[in-house]
mmCIF file of C-alpha atoms in Angstrom:
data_model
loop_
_atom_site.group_PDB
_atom_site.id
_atom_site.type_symbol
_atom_site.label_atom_id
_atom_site.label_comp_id
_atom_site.label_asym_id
_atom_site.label_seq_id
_atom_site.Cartn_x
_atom_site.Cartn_y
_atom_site.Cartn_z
ATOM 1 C CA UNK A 145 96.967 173.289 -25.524
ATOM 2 C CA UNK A 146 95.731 172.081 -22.111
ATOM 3 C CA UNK A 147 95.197 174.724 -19.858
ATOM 4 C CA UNK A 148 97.356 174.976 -16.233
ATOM 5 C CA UNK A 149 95.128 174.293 -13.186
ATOM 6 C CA UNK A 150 96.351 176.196 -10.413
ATOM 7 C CA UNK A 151 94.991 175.571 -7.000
ATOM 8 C CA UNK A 152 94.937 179.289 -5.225
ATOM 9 C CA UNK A 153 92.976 178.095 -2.203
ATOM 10 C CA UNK A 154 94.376 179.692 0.929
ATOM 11 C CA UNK A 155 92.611 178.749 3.991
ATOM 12 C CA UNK A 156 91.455 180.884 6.262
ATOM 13 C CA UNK A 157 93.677 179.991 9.365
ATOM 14 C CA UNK A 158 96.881 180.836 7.193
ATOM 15 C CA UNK A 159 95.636 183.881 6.417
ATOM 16 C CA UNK A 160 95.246 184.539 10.344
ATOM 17 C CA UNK A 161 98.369 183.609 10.570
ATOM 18 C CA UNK A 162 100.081 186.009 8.356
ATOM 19 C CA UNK A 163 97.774 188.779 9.422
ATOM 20 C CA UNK A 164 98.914 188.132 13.122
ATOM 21 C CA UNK A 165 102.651 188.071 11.960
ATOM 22 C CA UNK A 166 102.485 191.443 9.822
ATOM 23 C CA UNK A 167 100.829 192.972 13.190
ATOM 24 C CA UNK A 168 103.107 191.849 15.676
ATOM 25 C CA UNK A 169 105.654 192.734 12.621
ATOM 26 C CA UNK A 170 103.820 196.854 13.367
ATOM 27 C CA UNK A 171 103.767 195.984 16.838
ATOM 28 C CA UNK A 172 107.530 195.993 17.275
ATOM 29 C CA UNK A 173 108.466 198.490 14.838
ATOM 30 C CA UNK A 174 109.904 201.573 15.995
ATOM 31 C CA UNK A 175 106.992 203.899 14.420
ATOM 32 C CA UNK A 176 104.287 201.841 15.855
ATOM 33 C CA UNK A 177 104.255 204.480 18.840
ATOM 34 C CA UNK A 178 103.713 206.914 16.571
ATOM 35 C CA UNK A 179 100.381 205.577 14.713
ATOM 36 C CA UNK A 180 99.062 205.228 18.441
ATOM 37 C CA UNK A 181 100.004 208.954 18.578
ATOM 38 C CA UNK A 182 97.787 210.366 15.388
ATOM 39 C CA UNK A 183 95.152 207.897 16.708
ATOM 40 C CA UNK A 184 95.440 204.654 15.609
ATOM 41 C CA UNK A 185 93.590 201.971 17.149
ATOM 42 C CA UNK A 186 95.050 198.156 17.120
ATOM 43 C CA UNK A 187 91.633 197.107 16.044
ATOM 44 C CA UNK A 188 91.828 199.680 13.345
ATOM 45 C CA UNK A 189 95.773 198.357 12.490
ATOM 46 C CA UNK A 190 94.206 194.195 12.224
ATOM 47 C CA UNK A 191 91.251 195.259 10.406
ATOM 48 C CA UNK A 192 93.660 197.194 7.865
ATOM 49 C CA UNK A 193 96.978 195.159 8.480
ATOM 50 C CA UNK A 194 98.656 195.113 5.040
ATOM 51 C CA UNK A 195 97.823 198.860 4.543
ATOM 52 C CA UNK A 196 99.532 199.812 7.501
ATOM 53 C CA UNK A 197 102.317 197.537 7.068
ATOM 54 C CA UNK A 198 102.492 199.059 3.303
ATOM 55 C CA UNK A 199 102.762 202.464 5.381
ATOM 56 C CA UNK A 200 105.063 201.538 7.804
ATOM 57 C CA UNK A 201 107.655 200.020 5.308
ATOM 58 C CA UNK A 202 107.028 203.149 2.743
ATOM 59 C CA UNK A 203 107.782 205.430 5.879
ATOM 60 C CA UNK A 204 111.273 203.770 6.280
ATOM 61 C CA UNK A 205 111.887 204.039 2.977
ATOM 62 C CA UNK A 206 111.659 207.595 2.294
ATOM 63 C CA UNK A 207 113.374 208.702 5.838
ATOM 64 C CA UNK A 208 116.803 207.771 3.429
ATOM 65 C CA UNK A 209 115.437 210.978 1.167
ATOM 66 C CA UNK A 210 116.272 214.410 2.299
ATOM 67 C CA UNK A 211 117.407 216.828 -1.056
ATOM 68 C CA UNK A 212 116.121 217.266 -4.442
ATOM 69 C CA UNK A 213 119.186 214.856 -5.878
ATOM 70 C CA UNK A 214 117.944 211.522 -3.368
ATOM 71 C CA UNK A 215 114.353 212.208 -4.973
ATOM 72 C CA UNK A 216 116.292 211.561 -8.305
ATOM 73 C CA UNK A 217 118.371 208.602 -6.676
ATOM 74 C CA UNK A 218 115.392 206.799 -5.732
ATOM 75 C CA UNK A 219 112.798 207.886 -7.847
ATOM 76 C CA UNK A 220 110.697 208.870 -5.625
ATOM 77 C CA UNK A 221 108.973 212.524 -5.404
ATOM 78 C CA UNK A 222 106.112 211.352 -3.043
ATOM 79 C CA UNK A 223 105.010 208.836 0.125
ATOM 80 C CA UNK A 224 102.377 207.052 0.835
ATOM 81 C CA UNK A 225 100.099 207.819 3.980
ATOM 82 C CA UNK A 226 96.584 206.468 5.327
ATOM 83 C CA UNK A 227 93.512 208.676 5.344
ATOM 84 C CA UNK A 228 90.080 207.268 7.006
ATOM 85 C CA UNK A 229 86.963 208.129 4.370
ATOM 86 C CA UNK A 230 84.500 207.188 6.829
ATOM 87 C CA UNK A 231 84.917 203.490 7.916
ATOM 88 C CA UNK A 232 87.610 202.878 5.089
ATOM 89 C CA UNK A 233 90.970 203.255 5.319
ATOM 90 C CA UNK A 234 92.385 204.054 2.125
ATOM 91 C CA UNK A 235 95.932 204.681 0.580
ATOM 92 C CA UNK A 236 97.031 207.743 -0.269
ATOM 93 C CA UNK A 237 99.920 209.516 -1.128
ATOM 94 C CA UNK A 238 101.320 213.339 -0.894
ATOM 95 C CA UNK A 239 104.477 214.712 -2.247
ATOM 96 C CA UNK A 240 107.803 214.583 -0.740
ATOM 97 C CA UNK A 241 108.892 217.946 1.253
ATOM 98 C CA UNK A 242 112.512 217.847 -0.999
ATOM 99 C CA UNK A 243 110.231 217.813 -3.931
ATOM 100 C CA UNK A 244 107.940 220.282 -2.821
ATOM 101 C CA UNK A 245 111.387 222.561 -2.235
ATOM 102 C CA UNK A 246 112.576 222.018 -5.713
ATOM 103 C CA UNK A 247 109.144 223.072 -7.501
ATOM 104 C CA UNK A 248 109.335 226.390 -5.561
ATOM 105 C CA UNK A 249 113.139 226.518 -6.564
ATOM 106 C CA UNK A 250 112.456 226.151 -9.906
ATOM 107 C CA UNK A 251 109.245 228.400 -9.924
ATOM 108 C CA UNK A 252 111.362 231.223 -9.396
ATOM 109 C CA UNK A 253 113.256 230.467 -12.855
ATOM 110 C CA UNK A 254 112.282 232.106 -15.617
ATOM 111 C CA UNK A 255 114.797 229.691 -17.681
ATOM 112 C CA UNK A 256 116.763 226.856 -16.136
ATOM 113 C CA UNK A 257 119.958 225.396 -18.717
ATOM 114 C CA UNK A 258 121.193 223.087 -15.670
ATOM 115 C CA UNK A 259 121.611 220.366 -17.704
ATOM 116 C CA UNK A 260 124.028 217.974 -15.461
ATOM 117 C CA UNK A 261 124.754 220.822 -12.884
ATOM 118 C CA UNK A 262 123.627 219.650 -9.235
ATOM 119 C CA UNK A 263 120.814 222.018 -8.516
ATOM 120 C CA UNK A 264 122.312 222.279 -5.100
ATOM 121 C CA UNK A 265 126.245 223.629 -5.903
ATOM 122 C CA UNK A 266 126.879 225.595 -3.029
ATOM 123 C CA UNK A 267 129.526 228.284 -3.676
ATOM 124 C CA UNK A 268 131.077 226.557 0.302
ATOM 125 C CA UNK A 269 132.148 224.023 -1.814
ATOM 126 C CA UNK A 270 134.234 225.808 -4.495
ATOM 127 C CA UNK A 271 137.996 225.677 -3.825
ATOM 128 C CA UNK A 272 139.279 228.980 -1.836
ATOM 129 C CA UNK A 273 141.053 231.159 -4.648
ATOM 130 C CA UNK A 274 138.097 231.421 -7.112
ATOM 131 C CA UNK A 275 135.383 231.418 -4.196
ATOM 132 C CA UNK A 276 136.901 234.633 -2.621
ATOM 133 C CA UNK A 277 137.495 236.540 -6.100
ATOM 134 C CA UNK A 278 133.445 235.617 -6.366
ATOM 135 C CA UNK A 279 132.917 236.912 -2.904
ATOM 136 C CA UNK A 280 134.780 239.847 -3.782
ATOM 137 C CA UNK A 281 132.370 241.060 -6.675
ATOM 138 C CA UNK A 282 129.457 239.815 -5.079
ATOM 139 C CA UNK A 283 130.084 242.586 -1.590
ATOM 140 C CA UNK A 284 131.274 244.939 -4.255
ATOM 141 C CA UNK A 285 127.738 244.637 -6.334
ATOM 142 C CA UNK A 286 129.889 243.670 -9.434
ATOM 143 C CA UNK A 287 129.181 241.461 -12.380
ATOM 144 C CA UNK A 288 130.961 237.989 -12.371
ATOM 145 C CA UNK A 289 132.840 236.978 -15.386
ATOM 146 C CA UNK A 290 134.518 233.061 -14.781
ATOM 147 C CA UNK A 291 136.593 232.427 -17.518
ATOM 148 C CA UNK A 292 138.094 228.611 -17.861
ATOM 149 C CA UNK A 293 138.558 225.775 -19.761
ATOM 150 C CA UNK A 294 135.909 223.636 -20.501
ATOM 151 C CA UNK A 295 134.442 221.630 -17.324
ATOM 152 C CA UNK A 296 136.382 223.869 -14.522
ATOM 153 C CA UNK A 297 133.579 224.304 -12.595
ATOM 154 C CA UNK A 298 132.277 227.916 -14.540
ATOM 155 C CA UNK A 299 129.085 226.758 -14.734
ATOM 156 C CA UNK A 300 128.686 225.236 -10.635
ATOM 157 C CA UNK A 301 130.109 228.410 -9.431
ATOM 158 C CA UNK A 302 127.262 230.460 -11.357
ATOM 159 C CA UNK A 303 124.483 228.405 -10.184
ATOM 160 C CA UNK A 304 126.036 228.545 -6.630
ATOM 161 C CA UNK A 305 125.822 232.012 -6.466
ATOM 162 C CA UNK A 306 122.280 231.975 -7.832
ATOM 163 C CA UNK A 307 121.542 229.496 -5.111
ATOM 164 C CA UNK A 308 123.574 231.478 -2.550
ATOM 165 C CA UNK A 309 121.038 235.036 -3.536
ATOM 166 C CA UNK A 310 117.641 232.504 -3.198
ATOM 167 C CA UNK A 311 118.706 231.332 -0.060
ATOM 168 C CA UNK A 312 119.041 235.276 1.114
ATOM 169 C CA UNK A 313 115.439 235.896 -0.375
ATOM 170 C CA UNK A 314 113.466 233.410 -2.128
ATOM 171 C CA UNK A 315 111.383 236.027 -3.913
ATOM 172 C CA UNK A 316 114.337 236.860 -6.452
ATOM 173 C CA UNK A 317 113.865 235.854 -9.880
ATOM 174 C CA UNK A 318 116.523 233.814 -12.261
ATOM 175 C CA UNK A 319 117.694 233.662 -15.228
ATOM 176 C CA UNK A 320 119.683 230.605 -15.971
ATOM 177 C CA UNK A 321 120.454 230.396 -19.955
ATOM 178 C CA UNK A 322 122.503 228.048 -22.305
ATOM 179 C CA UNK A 323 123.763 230.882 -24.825
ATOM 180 C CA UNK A 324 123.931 228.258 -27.562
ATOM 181 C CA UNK A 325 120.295 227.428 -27.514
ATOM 182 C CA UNK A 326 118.597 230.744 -26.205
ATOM 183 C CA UNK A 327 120.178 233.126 -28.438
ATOM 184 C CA UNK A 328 119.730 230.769 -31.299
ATOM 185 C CA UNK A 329 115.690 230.512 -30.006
ATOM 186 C CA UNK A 330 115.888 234.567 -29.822
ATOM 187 C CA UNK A 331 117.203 234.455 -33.310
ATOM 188 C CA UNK A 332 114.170 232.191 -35.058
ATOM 189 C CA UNK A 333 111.509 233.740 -32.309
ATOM 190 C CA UNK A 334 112.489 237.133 -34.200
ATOM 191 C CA UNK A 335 111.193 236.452 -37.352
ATOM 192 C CA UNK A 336 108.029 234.156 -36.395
ATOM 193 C CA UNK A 337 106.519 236.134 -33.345
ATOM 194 C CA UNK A 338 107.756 240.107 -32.572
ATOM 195 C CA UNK A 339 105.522 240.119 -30.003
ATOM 196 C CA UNK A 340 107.422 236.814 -28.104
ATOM 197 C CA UNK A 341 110.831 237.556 -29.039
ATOM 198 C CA UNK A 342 109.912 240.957 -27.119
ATOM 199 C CA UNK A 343 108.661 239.821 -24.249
ATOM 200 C CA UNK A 344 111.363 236.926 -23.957
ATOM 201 C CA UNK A 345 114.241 240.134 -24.395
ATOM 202 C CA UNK A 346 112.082 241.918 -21.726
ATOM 203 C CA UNK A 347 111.842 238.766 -19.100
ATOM 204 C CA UNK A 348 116.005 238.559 -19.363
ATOM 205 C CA UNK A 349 116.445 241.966 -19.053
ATOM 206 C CA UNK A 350 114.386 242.313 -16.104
ATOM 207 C CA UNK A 351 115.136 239.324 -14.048
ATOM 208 C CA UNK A 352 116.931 239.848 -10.924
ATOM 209 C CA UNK A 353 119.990 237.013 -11.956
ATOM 210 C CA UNK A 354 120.944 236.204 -14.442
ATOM 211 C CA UNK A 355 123.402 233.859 -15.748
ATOM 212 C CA UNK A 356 124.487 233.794 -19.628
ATOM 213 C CA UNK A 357 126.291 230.227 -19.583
ATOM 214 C CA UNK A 358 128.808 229.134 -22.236
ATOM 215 C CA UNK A 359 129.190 233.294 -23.489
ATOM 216 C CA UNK A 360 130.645 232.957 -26.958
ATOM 217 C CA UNK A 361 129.990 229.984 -27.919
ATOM 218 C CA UNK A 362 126.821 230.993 -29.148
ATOM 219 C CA UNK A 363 126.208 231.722 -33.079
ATOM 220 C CA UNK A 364 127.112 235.413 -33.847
ATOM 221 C CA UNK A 365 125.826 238.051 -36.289
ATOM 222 C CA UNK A 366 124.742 241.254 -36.509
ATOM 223 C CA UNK A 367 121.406 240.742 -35.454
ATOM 224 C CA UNK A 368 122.035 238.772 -33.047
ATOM 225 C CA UNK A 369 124.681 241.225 -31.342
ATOM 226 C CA UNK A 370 122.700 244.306 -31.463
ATOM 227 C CA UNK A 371 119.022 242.845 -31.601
ATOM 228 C CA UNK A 372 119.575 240.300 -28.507
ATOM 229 C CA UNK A 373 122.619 241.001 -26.252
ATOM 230 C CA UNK A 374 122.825 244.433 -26.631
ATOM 231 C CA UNK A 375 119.586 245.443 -25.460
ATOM 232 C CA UNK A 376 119.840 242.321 -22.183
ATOM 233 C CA UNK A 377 123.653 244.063 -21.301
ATOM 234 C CA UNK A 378 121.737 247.506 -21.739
ATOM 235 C CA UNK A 379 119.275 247.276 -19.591
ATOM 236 C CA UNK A 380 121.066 245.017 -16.992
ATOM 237 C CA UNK A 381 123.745 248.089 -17.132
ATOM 238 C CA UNK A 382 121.027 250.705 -16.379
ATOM 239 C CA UNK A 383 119.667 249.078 -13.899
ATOM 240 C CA UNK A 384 122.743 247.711 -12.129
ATOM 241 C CA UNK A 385 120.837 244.156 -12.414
ATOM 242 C CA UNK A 386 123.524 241.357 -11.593
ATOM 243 C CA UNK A 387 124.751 239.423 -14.327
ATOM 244 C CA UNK A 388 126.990 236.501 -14.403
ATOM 245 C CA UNK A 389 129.309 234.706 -17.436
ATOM 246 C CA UNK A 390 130.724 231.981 -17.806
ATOM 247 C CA UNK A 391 133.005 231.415 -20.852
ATOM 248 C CA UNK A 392 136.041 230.320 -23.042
ATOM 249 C CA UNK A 393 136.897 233.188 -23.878
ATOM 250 C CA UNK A 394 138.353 236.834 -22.653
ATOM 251 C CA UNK A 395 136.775 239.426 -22.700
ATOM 252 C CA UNK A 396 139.141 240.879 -25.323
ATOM 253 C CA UNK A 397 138.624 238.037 -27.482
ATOM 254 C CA UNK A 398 134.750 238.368 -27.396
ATOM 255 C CA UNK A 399 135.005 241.851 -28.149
ATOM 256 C CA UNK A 400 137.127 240.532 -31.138
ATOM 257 C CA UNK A 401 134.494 238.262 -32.039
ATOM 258 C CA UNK A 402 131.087 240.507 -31.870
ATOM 259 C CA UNK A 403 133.505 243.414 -34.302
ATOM 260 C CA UNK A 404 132.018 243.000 -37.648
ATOM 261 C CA UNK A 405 133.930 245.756 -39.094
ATOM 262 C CA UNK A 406 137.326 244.778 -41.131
ATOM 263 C CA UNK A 407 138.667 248.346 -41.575
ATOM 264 C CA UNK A 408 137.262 250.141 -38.926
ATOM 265 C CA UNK A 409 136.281 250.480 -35.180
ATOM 266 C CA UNK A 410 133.104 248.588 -34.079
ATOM 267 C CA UNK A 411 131.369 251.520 -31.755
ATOM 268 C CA UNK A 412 128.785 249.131 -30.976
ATOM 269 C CA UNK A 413 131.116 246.059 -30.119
ATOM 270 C CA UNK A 414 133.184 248.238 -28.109
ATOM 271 C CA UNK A 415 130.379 250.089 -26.290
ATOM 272 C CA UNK A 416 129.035 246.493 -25.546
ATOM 273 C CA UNK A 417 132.126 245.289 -23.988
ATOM 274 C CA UNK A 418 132.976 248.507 -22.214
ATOM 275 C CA UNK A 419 129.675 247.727 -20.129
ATOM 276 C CA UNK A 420 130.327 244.519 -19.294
ATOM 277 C CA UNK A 421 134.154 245.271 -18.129
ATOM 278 C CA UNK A 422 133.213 248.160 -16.102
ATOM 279 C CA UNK A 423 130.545 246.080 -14.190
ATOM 280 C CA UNK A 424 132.735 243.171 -13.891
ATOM 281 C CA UNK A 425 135.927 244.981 -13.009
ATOM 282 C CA UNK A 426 138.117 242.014 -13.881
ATOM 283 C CA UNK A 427 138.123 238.527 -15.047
ATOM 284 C CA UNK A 428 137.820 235.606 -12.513
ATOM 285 C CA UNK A 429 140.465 233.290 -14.243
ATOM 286 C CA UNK A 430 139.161 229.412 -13.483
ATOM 287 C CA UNK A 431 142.037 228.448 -15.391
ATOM 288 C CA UNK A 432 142.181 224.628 -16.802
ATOM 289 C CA UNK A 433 141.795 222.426 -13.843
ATOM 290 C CA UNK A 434 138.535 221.550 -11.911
ATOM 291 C CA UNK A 435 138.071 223.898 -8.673
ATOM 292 C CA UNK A 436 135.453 222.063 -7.066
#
């Protein structure tokens, strides 16, 4: 096959040209004051032209990202920028301030089920009956139990109010957990690594919020009742430790559902359940409809 000749010669006064455009382009471009302000020179811009122009257009791009979710939109988690290494200029690039935001968010997770949840539900967006019966437990230092159909909004409300207490202190810890996975993960942890499972039981007990998502939903037994939750809803109860739920279910029907005993009273179901009703006072009914 006979090769393609391509002719790639580009003389030297079009390139003039189009380094003359692409500065006059800088020239007239609303940030061009500002590379004069961290010291640019206009020698310094011709000698470098494309890089700044690179710059310049990368700059305008990322002034459209300001949260967490726009880094997502656009892909983007970083911008470019121009650093002299003696009497080179050379790209570089250094993460987005959103981005920077959402690694210390997340740092202060000790487990984060978001899944599809905006990381940024703010509880001023719920709809006013369910926000004030979750302002009224949150004043009160009570547990929050949002009971709803599935997709009401349980889940956004949670994370709101874990968002709401990290925007009051950003040194909290959280505790974020899909019941259907971590419980199951506590289950298999158990008989592979004590050691884990205890230190795992010990980070959820411990954590300053924490949200169990999807309660009852999760695989129960046993084990799992009085080796897992029992010993998180202890603890949390001792040490009046804020807990929030989200679920399907009542509370009467979940005590229903952790009772292993046909015949006879459950003490440890019912001492469970009595815990978690006293801290929450009352059920925060989400209903079947979305709320936010």
């Amino acid at each position: 096959m006979e090769k393609i000749k391509m002719n790639l010669k580009i003389s030297d006064e079009n390139l003039k040209s189009y380094s003359n455009e692409l500065f006059n382009k800088i020239q007239n471009d609303s940030y061009y004051p500002e590379l004069i302000k961290e010291g640019r020179t206009d020698l310094e811009i011709k000698n470098n032209v494309t890089k700044f122009n690179e710059y310049i257009e990368d700059f305008h791009f990322v002034e459209k990202i300001h949260t967490y979710e726009d880094c997502l939109k656009y892909n983007r988690n970083s911008r470019m920028t121009l650093v002299r290494r003696g009497k080179i200029i050379e790209r570089d690039y250094v993460p987005l301030k959103p981005y920077l935001e959402q690694i210390s968010y997340l740092k202060r997770f000790v487990c984060a089920d978001f899944n599809d949840l905006p990381t940024n539900a703010n509880i001023k967006l719920v709809t006013k009956e369910p926000k004030m019966a979750v302002w009224d437990h949150v004043k009160d230092n009570k547990w929050v139990f949002l009971k709803g159909g599935t997709r009401t909004g349980k889940s956004y409300i949670a994370l709101s109010l874990l968002n709401y207490f990290y925007e009051k202190d950003s040194s909290f810890t959280f505790g974020f957990l899909n019941t259907i996975v971590r419980f199951k993960e506590l289950n298999d942890i158990y008989y592979k690594d004590r050691a884990d499972f205890n230190e795992l039981i010990n980070t959820y007990s411990e954590v300053d919020y924490l949200v169990l998502d999807g309660f009852g939903d999760e695989y129960k037994n046993e084990m799992i009742r009085d080796t897992i939750l029992y010993p998180i809803i202890l603890n949390r109860y001792a040490k009046r430790k804020t807990t929030i739920f989200t679920s399907r279910f009542s509370l009467s029907e979940l005590t229903e559902l952790y009772s292993f005993k046909k015949y006879s009273k459950d003490i440890i179901a019912e001492r469970l359940f009595e815990m978690i009703k006293e801290m929450c006072d009352k059920e925060i009914d989400c209903g079947n409809l979305p709320i936010y």
